[in-house]
Tab-separated table of C-alpha atoms in Angstrom:
chain	number	residue	atom	x	y	z
A	1	MET	CA	-93.330	44.884	28.398
A	2	VAL	CA	-92.771	42.545	31.314
A	3	VAL	CA	-89.320	40.984	31.410
A	4	ASP	CA	-90.128	37.625	32.886
A	5	PRO	CA	-89.346	33.913	33.022
A	6	HIS	CA	-91.400	33.106	29.908
A	7	ARG	CA	-88.338	33.526	27.788
A	8	GLY	CA	-86.102	31.196	29.741
A	9	ARG	CA	-82.752	30.723	28.074
A	10	ALA	CA	-84.204	30.833	24.585
A	11	THR	CA	-83.890	33.603	22.035
A	12	PRO	CA	-87.121	35.638	21.694
A	13	VAL	CA	-89.484	35.244	18.763
A	14	GLY	CA	-87.779	35.963	15.472
A	15	GLY	CA	-84.637	34.120	16.549
A	16	TRP	CA	-84.974	30.840	18.418
A	17	ARG	CA	-86.832	27.984	16.785
A	18	PRO	CA	-86.633	24.219	17.213
A	19	ASP	CA	-85.363	22.504	14.052
A	20	VAL	CA	-88.494	20.905	12.668
A	21	SER	CA	-87.842	20.768	8.943
A	22	ALA	CA	-88.288	17.658	6.868
A	23	ASP	CA	-84.601	17.414	6.061
A	24	SER	CA	-83.500	17.864	9.659
A	25	VAL	CA	-84.241	14.256	10.545
A	26	VAL	CA	-82.997	12.363	7.508
A	27	GLN	CA	-80.433	9.828	8.689
A	28	ASP	CA	-77.954	7.635	6.836
A	29	ALA	CA	-79.072	4.018	6.818
A	30	GLY	CA	-78.040	2.287	9.989
A	31	GLU	CA	-76.604	5.415	11.598
A	32	ILE	CA	-77.541	5.195	15.267
A	33	ARG	CA	-76.033	5.873	18.657
A	34	VAL	CA	-76.266	3.342	21.457
A	35	LEU	CA	-75.834	4.736	24.952
A	36	PRO	CA	-75.697	2.771	28.216
A	37	CYS	CA	-78.166	3.919	30.863
A	38	GLY	CA	-76.982	2.173	33.989
A	39	GLU	CA	-76.566	-1.592	34.098
A	40	GLN	CA	-80.059	-2.508	32.943
A	41	HIS	CA	-80.937	-0.131	30.113
A	42	LEU	CA	-79.730	0.876	26.657
A	43	LEU	CA	-80.816	3.977	24.750
A	44	ILE	CA	-80.977	3.582	20.977
A	45	GLU	CA	-80.845	7.033	19.341
A	46	LEU	CA	-81.990	7.274	15.735
A	47	GLY	CA	-81.369	10.998	15.430
A	48	ARG	CA	-80.942	14.253	17.276
A	49	THR	CA	-84.189	15.952	16.277
A	50	GLY	CA	-87.803	14.913	16.528
A	51	GLY	CA	-90.630	15.015	14.056
A	52	LEU	CA	-93.250	12.860	12.405
A	53	ARG	CA	-90.786	11.023	10.188
A	54	MET	CA	-88.465	10.313	13.095
A	55	SER	CA	-91.367	9.342	15.352
A	56	LEU	CA	-92.540	6.805	12.780
A	57	ARG	CA	-88.998	5.423	12.441
A	58	THR	CA	-88.772	5.117	16.214
A	59	LEU	CA	-92.140	3.378	16.466
A	60	ARG	CA	-91.153	1.001	13.677
A	61	LEU	CA	-87.877	0.116	15.395
A	62	ALA	CA	-89.767	-0.548	18.646
A	63	GLU	CA	-92.130	-2.884	16.759
A	64	LEU	CA	-89.200	-4.731	15.167
A	65	ILE	CA	-87.511	-5.167	18.547
A	66	ASP	CA	-90.755	-6.466	20.052
A	67	ASP	CA	-91.244	-8.865	17.152
A	68	ALA	CA	-87.654	-10.106	17.445
A	69	ALA	CA	-88.349	-11.213	21.037
A	70	ILE	CA	-84.697	-10.817	22.017
A	71	ASP	CA	-83.957	-12.868	25.121
A	72	GLY	CA	-83.240	-10.587	28.061
A	73	VAL	CA	-84.922	-7.471	26.638
A	74	THR	CA	-87.544	-6.701	29.260
A	75	ASP	CA	-88.979	-3.391	28.100
A	76	VAL	CA	-89.190	-1.325	24.899
A	77	VAL	CA	-90.061	2.377	25.241
A	78	PRO	CA	-90.170	4.554	22.085
A	79	MET	CA	-90.034	8.325	22.528
A	80	PHE	CA	-89.306	11.104	20.019
A	81	ALA	CA	-86.092	9.951	18.299
A	82	SER	CA	-84.983	7.094	20.540
A	83	VAL	CA	-85.965	3.741	21.993
A	84	LEU	CA	-85.106	2.854	25.584
A	85	LEU	CA	-84.551	-0.849	26.193
A	86	GLY	CA	-84.749	-2.580	29.543
A	87	LEU	CA	-82.254	-5.445	29.889
A	88	ASP	CA	-81.807	-8.391	32.198
A	89	PRO	CA	-77.988	-8.510	32.500
A	90	LEU	CA	-78.153	-12.103	33.743
A	91	VAL	CA	-79.675	-13.150	30.418
A	92	VAL	CA	-78.162	-10.911	27.751
A	93	ASP	CA	-75.222	-8.526	27.431
A	94	ALA	CA	-75.479	-5.025	26.010
A	95	GLU	CA	-73.127	-5.757	23.102
A	96	THR	CA	-75.395	-8.520	21.810
A	97	VAL	CA	-78.443	-6.261	21.961
A	98	GLU	CA	-76.554	-3.461	20.225
A	99	ARG	CA	-75.606	-5.735	17.323
A	100	ARG	CA	-79.206	-6.898	16.965
A	101	CYS	CA	-80.479	-3.321	16.994
A	102	HIS	CA	-78.073	-2.239	14.242
A	103	ALA	CA	-79.441	-5.043	12.081
A	104	LEU	CA	-83.039	-4.102	12.895
A	105	VAL	CA	-82.437	-0.461	11.980
A	106	GLU	CA	-81.409	-1.666	8.516
A	107	ALA	CA	-84.791	-3.409	8.301
A	108	ILE	CA	-86.824	-0.248	8.947
A	109	GLY	CA	-86.953	0.402	5.218
A	110	ASP	CA	-87.790	3.484	3.200
A	111	ASP	CA	-89.110	6.420	5.201
A	112	MET	CA	-91.981	7.031	2.801
A	113	GLU	CA	-93.239	3.506	3.446
A	114	LEU	CA	-93.428	4.035	7.207
A	115	SER	CA	-96.855	3.661	8.793
A	116	HIS	CA	-98.414	3.187	12.212
A	117	ARG	CA	-101.901	2.304	13.432
A	118	SER	CA	-102.906	5.454	15.261
A	119	ARG	CA	-105.839	6.077	17.600
A	120	LEU	CA	-107.608	9.427	17.524
A	121	VAL	CA	-108.537	10.550	21.052
A	122	GLU	CA	-110.764	13.534	21.818
A	123	ILE	CA	-109.800	15.703	24.800
A	124	PRO	CA	-112.180	18.449	25.991
A	125	VAL	CA	-110.396	21.655	27.022
A	126	TYR	CA	-111.618	24.742	28.818
A	127	TYR	CA	-109.275	27.333	27.326
A	128	GLY	CA	-108.410	30.356	29.445
A	129	ASP	CA	-109.679	28.593	32.574
A	130	PRO	CA	-109.451	30.185	36.046
A	131	TRP	CA	-107.510	27.310	37.667
A	132	SER	CA	-104.551	27.683	35.324
A	133	GLU	CA	-104.542	31.425	35.903
A	134	ALA	CA	-104.579	30.840	39.679
A	135	CYS	CA	-101.526	28.623	39.236
A	136	VAL	CA	-99.776	31.364	37.251
A	137	GLN	CA	-100.759	33.973	39.839
A	138	ASP	CA	-99.208	31.822	42.554
A	139	TYR	CA	-95.988	31.806	40.508
A	140	ARG	CA	-96.109	35.605	40.257
A	141	GLU	CA	-96.442	35.940	44.002
A	142	LYS	CA	-93.847	33.353	45.003
A	143	VAL	CA	-91.278	33.204	42.198
A	144	ALA	CA	-91.237	36.015	39.630
A	145	PRO	CA	-93.419	38.363	37.574
A	146	ILE	CA	-94.910	36.646	34.549
A	147	GLU	CA	-97.370	37.589	31.840
A	148	HIS	CA	-100.815	36.034	31.384
A	149	ASN	CA	-99.771	32.790	29.701
A	150	PRO	CA	-102.249	32.627	26.782
A	151	THR	CA	-101.557	36.281	25.978
A	152	PHE	CA	-97.822	35.623	25.901
A	153	VAL	CA	-98.190	32.532	23.692
A	154	ALA	CA	-100.467	34.425	21.290
A	155	ARG	CA	-98.121	37.416	21.093
A	156	SER	CA	-95.068	35.182	20.641
A	157	ASN	CA	-96.714	33.635	17.588
A	158	GLN	CA	-97.947	36.896	16.049
A	159	LEU	CA	-101.575	36.106	16.834
A	160	ASP	CA	-103.981	38.956	17.470
A	161	SER	CA	-105.798	37.502	20.468
A	162	CYS	CA	-106.156	34.614	22.884
A	163	GLU	CA	-109.266	33.603	20.955
A	164	GLU	CA	-107.139	33.165	17.835
A	165	LEU	CA	-104.687	31.089	19.880
A	166	TYR	CA	-107.440	28.791	21.157
A	167	GLU	CA	-108.844	28.378	17.652
A	168	ARG	CA	-105.440	27.482	16.226
A	169	HIS	CA	-104.684	24.980	18.975
A	170	SER	CA	-108.038	23.175	18.675
A	171	SER	CA	-108.304	23.133	14.877
A	172	THR	CA	-105.771	20.402	14.104
A	173	GLU	CA	-104.885	16.902	15.210
A	174	HIS	CA	-101.813	16.563	17.437
A	175	TRP	CA	-99.339	13.664	17.217
A	176	VAL	CA	-98.178	12.081	20.482
A	177	ALA	CA	-94.422	11.623	20.040
A	178	GLY	CA	-93.695	10.442	23.563
A	179	VAL	CA	-95.176	9.702	26.975
A	180	GLY	CA	-93.144	10.224	30.109
A	181	PHE	CA	-91.358	12.663	32.408
A	182	TRP	CA	-94.390	12.456	34.701
A	183	PRO	CA	-96.546	9.298	34.632
A	184	GLY	CA	-98.808	9.470	31.607
A	185	LEU	CA	-97.702	12.933	30.451
A	186	PRO	CA	-97.903	13.157	26.629
A	187	ASP	CA	-95.706	15.403	24.509
A	188	MET	CA	-97.357	16.139	21.173
A	189	PHE	CA	-97.102	18.445	18.182
A	190	PRO	CA	-99.707	19.642	15.651
A	191	LEU	CA	-99.855	17.678	12.410
A	192	ASP	CA	-100.846	20.764	10.437
A	193	PRO	CA	-97.607	22.782	10.120
A	194	ASP	CA	-99.617	25.989	9.797
A	195	LYS	CA	-100.967	25.443	13.331
A	196	ARG	CA	-97.579	25.278	15.048
A	197	LEU	CA	-96.948	27.270	18.207
A	198	PHE	CA	-93.443	28.091	19.421
A	199	VAL	CA	-92.707	29.481	22.855
A	200	PRO	CA	-89.789	29.005	25.293
A	201	LYS	CA	-90.462	27.368	28.632
A	202	TYR	CA	-90.507	28.906	32.093
A	203	ASP	CA	-87.145	29.563	33.708
A	204	PRO	CA	-87.248	28.749	36.565
A	205	PRO	CA	-90.179	26.317	36.306
A	206	ARG	CA	-93.352	26.473	38.379
A	207	ILE	CA	-93.310	24.695	41.707
A	208	TRP	CA	-96.768	23.268	40.959
A	209	THR	CA	-99.188	22.924	38.066
A	210	VAL	CA	-102.905	22.289	38.218
A	211	ARG	CA	-103.857	18.704	37.332
A	212	GLY	CA	-105.213	18.563	33.800
A	213	GLY	CA	-103.412	21.739	32.782
A	214	VAL	CA	-102.807	22.000	29.031
A	215	GLY	CA	-99.447	23.616	28.416
A	216	VAL	CA	-97.366	24.758	25.450
A	217	GLY	CA	-93.565	24.805	25.463
A	218	GLY	CA	-90.940	24.655	22.733
A	219	GLY	CA	-93.027	23.450	19.811
A	220	PHE	CA	-95.016	20.957	21.880
A	221	THR	CA	-98.232	20.576	23.863
A	222	SER	CA	-98.480	18.569	27.081
A	223	ILE	CA	-101.238	17.688	29.522
A	224	TYR	CA	-100.248	17.542	33.184
A	225	PRO	CA	-101.568	14.274	34.668
A	226	LEU	CA	-100.942	15.273	38.284
A	227	GLU	CA	-100.295	18.370	40.356
A	228	THR	CA	-96.583	18.643	39.587
A	229	PRO	CA	-93.890	21.219	38.853
A	230	GLY	CA	-93.840	22.309	35.226
A	231	GLY	CA	-92.447	24.714	32.672
A	232	TYR	CA	-94.966	24.858	29.818
A	233	HIS	CA	-97.199	27.919	29.449
A	234	LEU	CA	-100.745	27.072	30.519
A	235	ILE	CA	-103.484	27.844	28.001
A	236	GLY	CA	-106.321	25.673	29.326
A	237	ARG	CA	-107.394	22.724	31.421
A	238	THR	CA	-109.111	19.401	30.766
A	239	PRO	CA	-111.377	17.766	33.365
A	240	THR	CA	-110.613	14.289	32.005
A	241	PRO	CA	-108.129	11.916	33.694
A	242	ILE	CA	-105.132	10.720	31.684
A	243	TYR	CA	-103.417	8.696	34.429
A	244	GLY	CA	-104.567	6.632	37.378
A	245	LEU	CA	-103.899	3.301	39.032
A	246	ASP	CA	-107.672	2.768	39.136
A	247	ARG	CA	-108.295	3.671	35.490
A	248	THR	CA	-107.180	0.469	33.754
A	249	ALA	CA	-110.716	-0.775	33.043
A	250	GLN	CA	-111.961	2.533	31.641
A	251	THR	CA	-112.528	3.245	27.968
A	252	GLY	CA	-109.347	4.334	26.250
A	253	PHE	CA	-106.947	3.059	28.907
A	254	ASP	CA	-107.135	-0.506	27.561
A	255	GLY	CA	-105.696	-2.129	30.672
A	256	SER	CA	-102.993	0.499	31.184
A	257	VAL	CA	-102.674	3.102	33.938
A	258	VAL	CA	-102.015	5.796	31.292
A	259	LEU	CA	-104.337	6.979	28.538
A	260	PHE	CA	-101.859	7.939	25.842
A	261	ARG	CA	-99.267	5.972	23.926
A	262	PRO	CA	-96.740	7.144	21.319
A	263	GLY	CA	-98.377	7.310	17.902
A	264	ASP	CA	-101.779	8.426	19.163
A	265	ARG	CA	-103.412	11.497	17.687
A	266	VAL	CA	-105.302	13.997	19.830
A	267	ARG	CA	-108.101	16.348	18.884
A	268	PHE	CA	-108.793	19.083	21.434
A	269	ARG	CA	-112.462	20.072	21.707
A	270	ARG	CA	-113.314	23.453	23.182
A	271	ILE	CA	-115.700	23.471	26.142
A	272	ASP	CA	-117.018	26.164	28.476
A	273	ALA	CA	-117.209	26.362	32.265
A	274	ASP	CA	-120.581	24.604	32.452
A	275	GLU	CA	-119.454	21.631	30.384
A	276	PHE	CA	-116.225	21.435	32.378
A	277	THR	CA	-118.256	21.148	35.573
A	278	ALA	CA	-120.556	18.531	34.041
A	279	ILE	CA	-117.659	16.367	32.815
A	280	GLU	CA	-115.869	16.729	36.142
A	281	ALA	CA	-118.992	15.418	37.890
A	282	GLN	CA	-119.055	12.418	35.536
A	283	VAL	CA	-115.393	11.733	36.305
A	284	ASP	CA	-116.046	11.914	40.053
A	285	SER	CA	-119.021	9.546	39.803
A	286	GLY	CA	-117.154	7.065	37.617
A	287	ASP	CA	-119.530	7.570	34.681
A	288	PHE	CA	-117.123	9.374	32.350
A	289	GLU	CA	-115.733	7.562	29.320
A	290	HIS	CA	-113.083	8.936	27.000
A	291	THR	CA	-114.105	9.504	23.416
A	292	THR	CA	-111.898	7.543	21.034
A	293	LEU	CA	-112.694	8.491	17.457
A	294	GLY	CA	-111.434	5.250	15.979
A	295	SER	CA	-108.012	4.227	14.714
A	296	GLU	CA	-106.429	4.054	11.294
A	297	VAL	CA	-103.130	3.374	9.605
A	298	PHE	CA	-101.282	6.678	9.416
A	299	ASP	CA	-98.378	7.050	6.996
A	300	LEU	CA	-96.129	9.671	5.450
A	301	HIS	CA	-97.801	9.327	2.039
A	302	ARG	CA	-101.091	10.444	3.562
A	303	TYR	CA	-99.387	13.225	5.473
A	304	HIS	CA	-97.647	14.625	2.391
A	305	GLU	CA	-100.830	14.423	0.340
A	306	GLN	CA	-102.635	16.471	2.961
A	307	TYR	CA	-99.976	18.995	3.963
A	308	GLY	CA	-97.379	19.027	1.170
A	309	THR	CA	-93.724	18.066	1.061
A	310	HIS	CA	-91.741	21.295	1.106
A	311	GLN	CA	-89.276	22.178	3.857
A	312	ASN	CA	-90.909	22.626	7.281
A	313	HIS	CA	-93.959	20.654	6.137
A	314	GLY	CA	-92.567	17.181	5.585
A	315	ASP	CA	-91.876	16.487	9.208
A	316	ALA	CA	-93.380	17.235	12.377
A	317	THR	CA	-94.114	20.416	13.285
């Protein structure tokens, strides 16, 4: 067995796991932390763990703050279990915003009544692609020995093969809990708790990652929007753009420079090398359009009806 940076600082399989149970994110009413982030931002923390329930609470708080139209609040960014607020200190002071936010948290209501209008976006993925493997090989040569990433992810989750890994990853919808770190980079988790994948991140991280790389780290999946450093294990690549200053008019971007937004759902569709090349040509010619499979109101009642309510199933995966 190769002793390599896959395992990072985390305990190997059988020990380390992110806390993703339903009960792990239940908060007392109004219990939040408000942290200053420089002179022009406040971070409103609703909890210390993420999950579907907490994501819906965070999205609801962001909506309430938007609706309140607080003078001097210039930006509202929900992500995982917190909301980052941009402030104009010449218009409003942090203490006033904090008081308003405490009151708005009280207005979130019962968790089981939480809902969010969620888009379903299809992303084609060439699993086990050669570009991701070339990126990993570069890491082997320049940084440290490391196992074939899909093989490691499969083995870490007691799967018999990479094929089983690809099938698991593409057979459920994934919930986008946050967008950031790199411009347009989504962090998402599978809605079906039986499709979860856990794996520690690289340590040290890669010095570069192929654009469009689909990576798994912790209990999350990300798509790399640019050629950037990264620490998630690469299991595939998408030819479709998810960020670009020239993409605002394209289908799915809806006037934004990024494709994804918190509360989206993603369905990964398996493609082969030929289809990857064909889609890439459409992207290059400007003819490609993202497939958005509609939107619907998504709520915890629906989730529990579909996946059950016992521990480890009531929250996000």
